mmCIF file of C-alpha atoms and ligand atoms in Angstrom:
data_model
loop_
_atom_site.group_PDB
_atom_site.id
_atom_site.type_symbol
_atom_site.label_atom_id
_atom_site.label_comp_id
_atom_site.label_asym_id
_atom_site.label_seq_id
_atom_site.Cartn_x
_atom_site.Cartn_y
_atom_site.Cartn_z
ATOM 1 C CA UNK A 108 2.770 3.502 -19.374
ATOM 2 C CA UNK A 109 1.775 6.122 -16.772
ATOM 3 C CA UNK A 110 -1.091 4.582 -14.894
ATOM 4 C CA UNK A 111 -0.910 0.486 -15.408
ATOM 5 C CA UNK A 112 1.903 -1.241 -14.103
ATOM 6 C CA UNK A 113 3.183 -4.852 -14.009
ATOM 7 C CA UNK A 114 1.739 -7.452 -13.290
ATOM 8 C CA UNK A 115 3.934 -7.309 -10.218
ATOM 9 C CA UNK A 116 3.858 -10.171 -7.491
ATOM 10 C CA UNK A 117 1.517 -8.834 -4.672
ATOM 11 C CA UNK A 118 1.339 -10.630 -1.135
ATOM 12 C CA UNK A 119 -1.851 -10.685 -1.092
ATOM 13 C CA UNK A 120 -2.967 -11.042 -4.611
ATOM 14 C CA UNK A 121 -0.584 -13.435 -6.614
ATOM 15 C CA UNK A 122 0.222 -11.396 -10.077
ATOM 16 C CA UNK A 123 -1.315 -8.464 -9.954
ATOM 17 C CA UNK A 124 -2.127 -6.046 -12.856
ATOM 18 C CA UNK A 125 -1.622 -2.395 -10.989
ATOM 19 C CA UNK A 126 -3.744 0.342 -11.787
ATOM 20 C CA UNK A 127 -2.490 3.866 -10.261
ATOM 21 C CA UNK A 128 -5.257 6.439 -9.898
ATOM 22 C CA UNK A 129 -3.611 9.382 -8.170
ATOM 23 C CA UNK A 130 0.104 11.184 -8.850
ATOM 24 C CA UNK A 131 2.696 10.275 -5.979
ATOM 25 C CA UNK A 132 1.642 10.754 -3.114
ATOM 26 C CA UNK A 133 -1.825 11.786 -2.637
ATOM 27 C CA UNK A 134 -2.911 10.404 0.669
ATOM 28 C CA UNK A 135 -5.166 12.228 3.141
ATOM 29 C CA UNK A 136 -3.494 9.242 5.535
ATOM 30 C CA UNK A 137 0.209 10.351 6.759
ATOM 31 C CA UNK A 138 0.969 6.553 8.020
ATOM 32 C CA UNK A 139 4.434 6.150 10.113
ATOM 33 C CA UNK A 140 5.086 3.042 8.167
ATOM 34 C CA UNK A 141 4.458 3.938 4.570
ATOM 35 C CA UNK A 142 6.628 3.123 1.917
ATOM 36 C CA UNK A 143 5.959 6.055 -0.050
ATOM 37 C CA UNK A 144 7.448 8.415 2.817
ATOM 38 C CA UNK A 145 5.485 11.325 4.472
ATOM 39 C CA UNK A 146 2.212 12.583 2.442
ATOM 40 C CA UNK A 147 2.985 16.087 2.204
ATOM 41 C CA UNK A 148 0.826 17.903 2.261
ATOM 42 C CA UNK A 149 -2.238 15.954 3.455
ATOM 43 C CA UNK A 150 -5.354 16.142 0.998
ATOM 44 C CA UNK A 151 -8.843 14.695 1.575
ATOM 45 C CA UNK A 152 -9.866 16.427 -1.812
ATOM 46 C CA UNK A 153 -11.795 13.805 -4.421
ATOM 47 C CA UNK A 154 -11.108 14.903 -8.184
ATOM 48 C CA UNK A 155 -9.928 14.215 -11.164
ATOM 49 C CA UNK A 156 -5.905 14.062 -10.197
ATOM 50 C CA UNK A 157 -4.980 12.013 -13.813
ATOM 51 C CA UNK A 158 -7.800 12.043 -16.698
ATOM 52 C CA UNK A 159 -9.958 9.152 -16.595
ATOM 53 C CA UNK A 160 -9.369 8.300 -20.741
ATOM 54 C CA UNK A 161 -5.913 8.493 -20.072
ATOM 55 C CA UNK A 162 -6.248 5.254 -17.324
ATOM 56 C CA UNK A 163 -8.531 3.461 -19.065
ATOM 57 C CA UNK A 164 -6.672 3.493 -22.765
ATOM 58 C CA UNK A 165 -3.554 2.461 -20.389
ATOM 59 C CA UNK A 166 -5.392 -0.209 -19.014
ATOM 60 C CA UNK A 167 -7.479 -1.551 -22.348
ATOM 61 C CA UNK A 168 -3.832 -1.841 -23.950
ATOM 62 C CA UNK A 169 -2.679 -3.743 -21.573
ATOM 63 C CA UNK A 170 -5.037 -6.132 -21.131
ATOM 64 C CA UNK A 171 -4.501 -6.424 -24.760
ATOM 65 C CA UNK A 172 -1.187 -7.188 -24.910
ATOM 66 C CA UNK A 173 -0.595 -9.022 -22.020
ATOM 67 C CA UNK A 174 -3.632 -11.562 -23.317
ATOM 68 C CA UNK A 175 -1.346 -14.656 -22.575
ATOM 69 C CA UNK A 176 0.472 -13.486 -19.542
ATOM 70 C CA UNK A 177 -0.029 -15.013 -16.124
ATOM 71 C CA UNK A 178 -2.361 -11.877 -13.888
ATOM 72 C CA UNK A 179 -4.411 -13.240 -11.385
ATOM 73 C CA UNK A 180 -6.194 -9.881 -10.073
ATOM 74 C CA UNK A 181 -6.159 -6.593 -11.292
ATOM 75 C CA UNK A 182 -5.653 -3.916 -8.344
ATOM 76 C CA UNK A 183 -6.589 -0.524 -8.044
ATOM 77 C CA UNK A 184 -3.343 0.096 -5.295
ATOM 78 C CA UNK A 185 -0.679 2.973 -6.488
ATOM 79 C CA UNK A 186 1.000 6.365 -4.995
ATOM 80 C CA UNK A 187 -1.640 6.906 -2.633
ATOM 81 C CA UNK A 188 -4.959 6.809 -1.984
ATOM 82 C CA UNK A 189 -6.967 5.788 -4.666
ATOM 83 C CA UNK A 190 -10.656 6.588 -3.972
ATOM 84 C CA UNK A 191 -9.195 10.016 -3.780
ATOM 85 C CA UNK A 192 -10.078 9.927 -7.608
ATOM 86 C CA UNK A 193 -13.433 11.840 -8.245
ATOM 87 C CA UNK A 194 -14.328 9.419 -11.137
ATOM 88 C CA UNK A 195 -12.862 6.367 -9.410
ATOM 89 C CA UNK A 196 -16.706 5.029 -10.052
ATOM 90 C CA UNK A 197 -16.815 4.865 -13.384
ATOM 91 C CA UNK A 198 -12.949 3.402 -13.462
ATOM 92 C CA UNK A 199 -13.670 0.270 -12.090
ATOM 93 C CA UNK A 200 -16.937 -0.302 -13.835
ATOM 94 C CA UNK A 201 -15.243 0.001 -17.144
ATOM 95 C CA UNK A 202 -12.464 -2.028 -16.491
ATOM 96 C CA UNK A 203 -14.839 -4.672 -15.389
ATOM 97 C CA UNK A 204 -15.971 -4.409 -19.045
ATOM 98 C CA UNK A 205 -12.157 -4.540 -20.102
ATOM 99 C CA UNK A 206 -12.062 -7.834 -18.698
ATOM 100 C CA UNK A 207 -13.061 -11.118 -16.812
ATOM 101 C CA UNK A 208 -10.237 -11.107 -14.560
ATOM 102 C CA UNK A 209 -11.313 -10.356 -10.849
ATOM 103 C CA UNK A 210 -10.672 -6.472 -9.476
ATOM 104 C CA UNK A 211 -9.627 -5.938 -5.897
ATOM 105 C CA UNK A 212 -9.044 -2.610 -4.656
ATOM 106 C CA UNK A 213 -6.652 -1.455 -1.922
ATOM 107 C CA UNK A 214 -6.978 1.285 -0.098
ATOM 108 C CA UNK A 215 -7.007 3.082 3.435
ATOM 109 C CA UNK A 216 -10.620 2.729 4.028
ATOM 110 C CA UNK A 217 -11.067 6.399 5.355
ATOM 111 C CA UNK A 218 -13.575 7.522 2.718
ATOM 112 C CA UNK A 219 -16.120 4.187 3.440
ATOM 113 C CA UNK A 220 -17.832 7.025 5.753
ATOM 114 C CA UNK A 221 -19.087 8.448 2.081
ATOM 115 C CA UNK A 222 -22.116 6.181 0.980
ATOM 116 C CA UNK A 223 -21.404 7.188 -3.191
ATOM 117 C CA UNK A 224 -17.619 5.223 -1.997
ATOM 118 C CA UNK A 225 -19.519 2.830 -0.641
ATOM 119 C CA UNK A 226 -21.295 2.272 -3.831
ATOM 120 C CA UNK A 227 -18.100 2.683 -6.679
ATOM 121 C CA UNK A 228 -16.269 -0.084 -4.490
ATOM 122 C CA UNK A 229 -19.116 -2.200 -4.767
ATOM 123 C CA UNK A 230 -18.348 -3.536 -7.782
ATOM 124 C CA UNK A 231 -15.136 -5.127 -6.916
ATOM 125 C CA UNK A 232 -14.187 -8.475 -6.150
ATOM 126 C CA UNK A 233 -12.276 -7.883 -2.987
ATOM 127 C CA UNK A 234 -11.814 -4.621 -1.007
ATOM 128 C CA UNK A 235 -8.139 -4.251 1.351
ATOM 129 C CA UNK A 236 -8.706 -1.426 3.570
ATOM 130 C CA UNK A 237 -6.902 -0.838 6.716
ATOM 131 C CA UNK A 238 -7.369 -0.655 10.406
ATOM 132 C CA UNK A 239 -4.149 -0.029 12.473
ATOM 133 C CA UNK A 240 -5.694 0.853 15.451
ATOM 134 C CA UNK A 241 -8.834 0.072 17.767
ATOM 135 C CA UNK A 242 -9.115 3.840 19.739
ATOM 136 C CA UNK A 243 -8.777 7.565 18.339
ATOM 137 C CA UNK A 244 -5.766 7.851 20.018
ATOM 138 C CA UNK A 245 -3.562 5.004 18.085
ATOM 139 C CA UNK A 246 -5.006 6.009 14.831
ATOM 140 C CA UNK A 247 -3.547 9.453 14.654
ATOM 141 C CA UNK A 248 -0.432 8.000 16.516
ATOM 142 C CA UNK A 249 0.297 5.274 13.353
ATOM 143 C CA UNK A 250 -1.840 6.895 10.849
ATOM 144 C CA UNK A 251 -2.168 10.744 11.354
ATOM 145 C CA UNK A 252 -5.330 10.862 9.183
ATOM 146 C CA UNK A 253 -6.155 14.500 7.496
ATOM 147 C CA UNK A 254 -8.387 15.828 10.695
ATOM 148 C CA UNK A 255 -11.708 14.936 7.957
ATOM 149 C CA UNK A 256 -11.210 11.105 8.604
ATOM 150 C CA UNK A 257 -12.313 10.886 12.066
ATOM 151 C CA UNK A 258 -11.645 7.270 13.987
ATOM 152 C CA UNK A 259 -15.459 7.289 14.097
ATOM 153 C CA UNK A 260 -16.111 8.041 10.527
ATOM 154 C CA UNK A 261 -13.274 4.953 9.643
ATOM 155 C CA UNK A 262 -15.114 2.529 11.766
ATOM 156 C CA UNK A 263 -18.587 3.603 10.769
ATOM 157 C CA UNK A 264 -17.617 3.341 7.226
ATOM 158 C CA UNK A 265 -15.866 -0.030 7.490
ATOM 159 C CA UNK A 266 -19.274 -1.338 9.320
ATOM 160 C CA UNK A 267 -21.633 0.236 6.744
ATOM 161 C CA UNK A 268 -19.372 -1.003 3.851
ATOM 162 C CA UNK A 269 -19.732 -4.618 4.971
ATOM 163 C CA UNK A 270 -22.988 -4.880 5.722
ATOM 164 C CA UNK A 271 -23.826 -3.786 1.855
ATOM 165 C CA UNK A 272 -21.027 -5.453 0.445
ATOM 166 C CA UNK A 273 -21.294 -8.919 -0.908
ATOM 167 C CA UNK A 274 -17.609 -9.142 -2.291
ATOM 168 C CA UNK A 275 -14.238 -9.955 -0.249
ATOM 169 C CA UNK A 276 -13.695 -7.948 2.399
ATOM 170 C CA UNK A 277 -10.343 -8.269 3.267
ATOM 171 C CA UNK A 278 -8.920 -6.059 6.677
ATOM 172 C CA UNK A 279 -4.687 -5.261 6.760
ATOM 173 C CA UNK A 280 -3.634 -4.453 9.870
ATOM 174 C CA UNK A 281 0.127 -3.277 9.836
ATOM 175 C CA UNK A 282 2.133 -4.202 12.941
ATOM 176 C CA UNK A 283 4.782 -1.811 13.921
ATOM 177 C CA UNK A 284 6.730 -2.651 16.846
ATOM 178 C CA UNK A 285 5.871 -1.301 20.450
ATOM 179 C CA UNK A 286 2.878 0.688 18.703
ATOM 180 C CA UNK A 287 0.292 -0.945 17.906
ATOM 181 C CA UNK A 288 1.215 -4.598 18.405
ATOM 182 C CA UNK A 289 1.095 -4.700 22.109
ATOM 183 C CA UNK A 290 -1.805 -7.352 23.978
ATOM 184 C CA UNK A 291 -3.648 -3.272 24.823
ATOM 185 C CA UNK A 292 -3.640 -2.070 21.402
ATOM 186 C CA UNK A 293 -4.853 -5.780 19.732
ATOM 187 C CA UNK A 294 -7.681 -6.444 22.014
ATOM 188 C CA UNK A 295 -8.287 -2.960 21.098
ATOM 189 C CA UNK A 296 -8.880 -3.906 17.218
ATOM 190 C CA UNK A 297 -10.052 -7.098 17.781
ATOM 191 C CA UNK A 298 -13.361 -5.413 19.344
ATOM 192 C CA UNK A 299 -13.758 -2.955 16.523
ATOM 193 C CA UNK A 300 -13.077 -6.457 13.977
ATOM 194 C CA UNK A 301 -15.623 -8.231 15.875
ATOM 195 C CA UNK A 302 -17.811 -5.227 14.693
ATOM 196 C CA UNK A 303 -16.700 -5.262 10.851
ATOM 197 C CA UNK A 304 -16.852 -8.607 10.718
ATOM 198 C CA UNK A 305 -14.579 -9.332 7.461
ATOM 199 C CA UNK A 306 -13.862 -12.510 5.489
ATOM 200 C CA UNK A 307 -10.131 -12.140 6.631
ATOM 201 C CA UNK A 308 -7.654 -9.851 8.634
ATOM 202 C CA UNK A 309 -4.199 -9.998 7.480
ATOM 203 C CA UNK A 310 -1.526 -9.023 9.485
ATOM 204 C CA UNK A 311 1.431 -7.387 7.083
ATOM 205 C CA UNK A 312 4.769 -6.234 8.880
ATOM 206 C CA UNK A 313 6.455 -3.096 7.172
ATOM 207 C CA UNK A 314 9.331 -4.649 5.591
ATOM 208 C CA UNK A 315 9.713 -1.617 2.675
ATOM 209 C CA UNK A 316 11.410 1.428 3.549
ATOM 210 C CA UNK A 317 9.090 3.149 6.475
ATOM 211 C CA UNK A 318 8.411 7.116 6.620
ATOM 212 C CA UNK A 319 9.655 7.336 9.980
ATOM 213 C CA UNK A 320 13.437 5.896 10.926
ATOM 214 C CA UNK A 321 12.212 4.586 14.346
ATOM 215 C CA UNK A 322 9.345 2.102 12.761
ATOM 216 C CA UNK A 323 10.093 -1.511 12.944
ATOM 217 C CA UNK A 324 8.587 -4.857 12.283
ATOM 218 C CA UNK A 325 7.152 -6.238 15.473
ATOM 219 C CA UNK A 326 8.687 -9.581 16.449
ATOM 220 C CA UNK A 327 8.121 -13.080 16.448
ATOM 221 C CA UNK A 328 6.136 -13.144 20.100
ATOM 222 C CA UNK A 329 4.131 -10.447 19.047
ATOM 223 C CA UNK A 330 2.941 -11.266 15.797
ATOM 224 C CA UNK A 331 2.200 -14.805 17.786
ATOM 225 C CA UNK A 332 -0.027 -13.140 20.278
ATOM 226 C CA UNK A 333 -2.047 -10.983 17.758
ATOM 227 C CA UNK A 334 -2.517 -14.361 15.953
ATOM 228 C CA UNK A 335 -3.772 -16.124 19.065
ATOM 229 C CA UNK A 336 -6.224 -13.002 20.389
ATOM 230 C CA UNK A 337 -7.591 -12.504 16.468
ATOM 231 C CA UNK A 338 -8.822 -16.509 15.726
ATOM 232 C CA UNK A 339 -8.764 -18.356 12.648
ATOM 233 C CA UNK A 340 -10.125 -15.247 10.574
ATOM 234 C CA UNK A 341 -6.390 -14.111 11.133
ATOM 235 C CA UNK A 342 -3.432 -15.234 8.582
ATOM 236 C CA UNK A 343 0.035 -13.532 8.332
ATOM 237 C CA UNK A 344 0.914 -12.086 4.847
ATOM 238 C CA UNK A 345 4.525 -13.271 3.986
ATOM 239 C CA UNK A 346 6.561 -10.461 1.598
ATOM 240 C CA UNK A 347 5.466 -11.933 -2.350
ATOM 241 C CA UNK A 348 8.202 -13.606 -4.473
ATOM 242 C CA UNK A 349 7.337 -13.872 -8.388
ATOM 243 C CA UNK A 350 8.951 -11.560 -10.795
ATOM 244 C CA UNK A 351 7.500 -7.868 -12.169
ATOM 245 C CA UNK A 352 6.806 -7.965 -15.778
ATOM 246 C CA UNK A 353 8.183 -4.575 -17.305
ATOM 247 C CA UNK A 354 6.873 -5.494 -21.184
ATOM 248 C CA UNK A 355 5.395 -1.821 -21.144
ATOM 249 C CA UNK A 356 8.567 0.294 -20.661
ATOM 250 C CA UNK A 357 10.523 1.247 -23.359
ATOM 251 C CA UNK A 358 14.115 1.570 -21.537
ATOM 252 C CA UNK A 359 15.196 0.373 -18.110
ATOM 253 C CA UNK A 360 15.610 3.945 -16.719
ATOM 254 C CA UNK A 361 11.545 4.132 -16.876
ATOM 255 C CA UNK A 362 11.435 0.637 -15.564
ATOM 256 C CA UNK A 363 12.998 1.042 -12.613
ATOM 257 C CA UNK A 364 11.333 4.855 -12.084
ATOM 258 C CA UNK A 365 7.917 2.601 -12.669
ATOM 259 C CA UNK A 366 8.699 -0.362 -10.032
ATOM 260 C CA UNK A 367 10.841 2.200 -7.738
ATOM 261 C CA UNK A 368 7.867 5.214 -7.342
ATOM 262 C CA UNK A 369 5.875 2.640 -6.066
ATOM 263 C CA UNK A 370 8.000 -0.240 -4.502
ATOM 264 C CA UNK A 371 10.890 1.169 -3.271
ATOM 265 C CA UNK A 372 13.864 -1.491 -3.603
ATOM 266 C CA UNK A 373 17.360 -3.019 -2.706
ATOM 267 C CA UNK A 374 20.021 -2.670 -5.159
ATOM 268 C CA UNK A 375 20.254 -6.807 -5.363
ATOM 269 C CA UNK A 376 16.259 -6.754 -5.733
ATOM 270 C CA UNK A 377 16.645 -4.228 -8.932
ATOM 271 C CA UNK A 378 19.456 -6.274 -10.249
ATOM 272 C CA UNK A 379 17.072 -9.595 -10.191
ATOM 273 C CA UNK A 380 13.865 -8.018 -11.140
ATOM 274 C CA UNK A 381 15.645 -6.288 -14.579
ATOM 275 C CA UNK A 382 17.807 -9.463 -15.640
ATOM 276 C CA UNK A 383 16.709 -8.637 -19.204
ATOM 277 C CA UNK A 384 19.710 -5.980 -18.550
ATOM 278 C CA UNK A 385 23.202 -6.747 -17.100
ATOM 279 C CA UNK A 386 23.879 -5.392 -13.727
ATOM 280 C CA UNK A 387 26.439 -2.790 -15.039
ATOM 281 C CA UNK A 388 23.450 -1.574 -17.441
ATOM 282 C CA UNK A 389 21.489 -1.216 -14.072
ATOM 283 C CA UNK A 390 24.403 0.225 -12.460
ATOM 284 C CA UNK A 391 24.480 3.102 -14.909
ATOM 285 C CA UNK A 392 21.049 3.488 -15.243
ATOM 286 C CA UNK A 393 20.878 3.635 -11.731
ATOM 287 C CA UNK A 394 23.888 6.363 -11.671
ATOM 288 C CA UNK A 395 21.929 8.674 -14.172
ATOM 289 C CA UNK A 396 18.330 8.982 -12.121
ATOM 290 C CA UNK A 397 20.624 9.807 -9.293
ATOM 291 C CA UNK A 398 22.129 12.180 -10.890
ATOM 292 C CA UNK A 399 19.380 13.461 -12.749
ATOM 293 C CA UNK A 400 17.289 13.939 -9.404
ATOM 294 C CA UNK A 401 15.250 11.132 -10.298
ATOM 295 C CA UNK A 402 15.963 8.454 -7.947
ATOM 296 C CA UNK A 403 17.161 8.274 -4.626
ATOM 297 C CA UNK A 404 18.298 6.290 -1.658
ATOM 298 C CA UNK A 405 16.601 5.677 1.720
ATOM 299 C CA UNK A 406 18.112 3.757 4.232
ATOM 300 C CA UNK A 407 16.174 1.951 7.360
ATOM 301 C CA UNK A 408 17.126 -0.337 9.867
ATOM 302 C CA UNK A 409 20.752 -0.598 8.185
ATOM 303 C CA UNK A 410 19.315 -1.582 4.657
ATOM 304 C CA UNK A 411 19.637 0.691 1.407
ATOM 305 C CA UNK A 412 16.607 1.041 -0.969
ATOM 306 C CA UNK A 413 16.067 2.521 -3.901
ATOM 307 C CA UNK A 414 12.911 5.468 -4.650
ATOM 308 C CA UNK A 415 11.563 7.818 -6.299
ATOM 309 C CA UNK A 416 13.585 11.367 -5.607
ATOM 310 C CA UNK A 417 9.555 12.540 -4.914
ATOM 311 C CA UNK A 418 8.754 10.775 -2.321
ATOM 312 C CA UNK A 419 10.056 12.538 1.338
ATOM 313 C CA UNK A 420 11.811 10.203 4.076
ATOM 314 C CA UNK A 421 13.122 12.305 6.992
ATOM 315 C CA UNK A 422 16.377 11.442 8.556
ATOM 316 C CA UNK A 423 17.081 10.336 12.121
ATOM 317 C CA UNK A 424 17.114 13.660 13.352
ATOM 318 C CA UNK A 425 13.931 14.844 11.671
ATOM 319 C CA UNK A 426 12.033 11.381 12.389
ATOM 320 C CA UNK A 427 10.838 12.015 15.926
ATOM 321 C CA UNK A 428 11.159 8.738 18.718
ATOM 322 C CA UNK A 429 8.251 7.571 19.358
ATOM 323 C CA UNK A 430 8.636 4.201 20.842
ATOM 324 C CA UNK A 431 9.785 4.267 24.371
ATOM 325 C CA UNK A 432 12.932 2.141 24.400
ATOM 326 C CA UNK A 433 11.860 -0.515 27.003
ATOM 327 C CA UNK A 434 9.478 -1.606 24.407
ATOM 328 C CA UNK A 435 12.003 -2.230 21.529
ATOM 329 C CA UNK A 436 13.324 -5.946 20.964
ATOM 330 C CA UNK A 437 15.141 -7.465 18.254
ATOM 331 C CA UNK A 438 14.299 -9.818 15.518
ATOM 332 C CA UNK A 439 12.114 -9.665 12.588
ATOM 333 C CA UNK A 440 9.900 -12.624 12.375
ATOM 334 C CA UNK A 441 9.741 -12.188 8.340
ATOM 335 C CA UNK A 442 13.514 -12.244 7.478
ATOM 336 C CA UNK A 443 12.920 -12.282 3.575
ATOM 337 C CA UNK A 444 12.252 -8.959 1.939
HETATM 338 S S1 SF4 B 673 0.382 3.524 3.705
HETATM 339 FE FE1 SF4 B 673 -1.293 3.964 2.288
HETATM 340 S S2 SF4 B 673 -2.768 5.079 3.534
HETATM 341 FE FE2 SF4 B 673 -0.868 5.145 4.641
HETATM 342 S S3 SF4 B 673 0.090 7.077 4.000
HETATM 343 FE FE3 SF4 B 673 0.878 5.452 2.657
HETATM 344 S S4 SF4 B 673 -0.447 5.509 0.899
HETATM 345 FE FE4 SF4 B 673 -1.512 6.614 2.521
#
């Protein structure tokens, strides 16, 4: 399968039956954290990036033969952005007819500004979109947004969206160290959340491979803080446990390519998650998409992960400093990856 994927545990959404709209990566969001590395190059274009029939047979045979297996939300989440999808409409209406199980979407947020996005996400159960930042001037700092998606346009979309929508609305906010977690910068969204007004904010630390070297978890005091200065609407997201059903791949080399394009992931993690083969059946698998240009490895923060040769991590010398160094402290409040 192309398009559907897993379930796969989700931290936010139990089991989670992934449907991928867009090819890796189409973002028009460029995010210093993201686990997909840089977008390159930027597009804010909506259309028809995979054909519509070719997701939705995906998804109808999956649904099919996963009828007894445990999926507890199916999520529109993937290489990307996916309202970026011209027909992303008509997607989620007919895999509402495809089945009962609830639909959540995840996504930046950035096209909310467009009232027919608006109305296609309507339909879903619960909406994820993001908010980073409370000024212009942090947004395009952790999120370097195509110049289209204006801070203005975010916000004004994420206000209009909830006062029509009757669904979840669930707001992420990523906390990268010395950026965007400081007492400034969360008073800062906590004024623009007090405007949204959503059912929930959860606070998610980057704990996959980041774009940029220099991005880092904030730490335990920090994360405390935002907790205090958000309220009870505010609940941290711990990294998901559970285990990634691969029943539609036909080998393991497109089983990992399918969990890695989209989770990047430790050697050990890889190991665990395709037990139905022995680790020196991993190993060589692993050996060949190297070789074969199809899989690579990032490192971050001393720890080795395994992607998709596509997606673009810069080095240390090509991943410019942002943080100033007074600001950096050690420990990451979510140890488990
Ligand atoms: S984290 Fe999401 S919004 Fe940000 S660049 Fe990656 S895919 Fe785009």
């Amino acid at each position: 399968m192309n398009y559907v994927f897993g379930p796969v545990p989700s931290r936010r959404l139990g089991q989670s039956l992934g449907i991928d709209t867009i090819p890796l990566k189409t973002c028009n969001w460029n995010c210093v954290y993201c686990q997909l590395g840089r977008t390159i190059p930027l597009t804010n274009e909506r259309r028809e990036y995979v054909p519509t029939e070719d997701i939705l047979l995906e998804a109808e045979q999956a649904f099919r033969s996963r009828k007894n297996g445990k999926i507890d939300w199916v999520t529109f989440v993937g290489s990307g952005e996916p309202t970026l999808h011209s027909r992303f409409g008509e997607l989620i209406r007919c895999v509402k007819t495809l089945t009962t199980l609830p639909v959540a979407v995840i996504t930046n947020g950035s096209l909310l500004y467009l009232p027919e996005v608006r109305q296609e996400l309507s339909v879903a159960d619960a909406v994820l979109p993001t908010l980073d930042a409370g000024t212009p001037e942090l947004y395009r700092k952790v999120n370097r947004p195509h110049p289209a998606i204006t801070f203005e346009r975010l916000v004004d979309g994420l206000v209009s969206f909830r006062k029509e929508y009757q669904g979840r609305l669930w707001i992420e906010v990523m906390l990268v160290r010395g950026i965007n977690d400081t007492l400034e910068a969360i008073e800062d969204i906590a004024k623009i959340l007090q405007k949204i007004k959503p059912d929930a904010v959860h606070l998610n630390l980057p704990t996959r491979p980041p774009a940029e070297t220099w991005v880092q978890p904030t730490n335990e005091e920090s994360l405390m803080r935002a907790m205090s200065i958000l309220g009870n609407i505010a609940e941290v997201v711990h990294p998901a446990e559970g285990s990634f059903d691969l029943g539609g791949c036909e080998n393991i080399e497109d089983a990992i390519i399918s969990i890695i394009m989209r989770h990047p992931m430790r050697h050990d993690e890889l190991e665990r998650t395709l037990a139905h083969w022995s680790p020196k059946q991993v190993n060589q698998a692993l050996a060949k998409l190297s070789t074969s240009g199809k899989a690579q490895i990032v490192e971050r923060n001393g720890v080795r992960f395994w992607s998709a040769s596509s997606s673009i991590y810069p080095d240390d010398a090509h991943s410019r400093r942002t943080i100033p160094r007074s600001q950096k402290s050690s420990g990451n409040p979510i140890k488990k990856i």
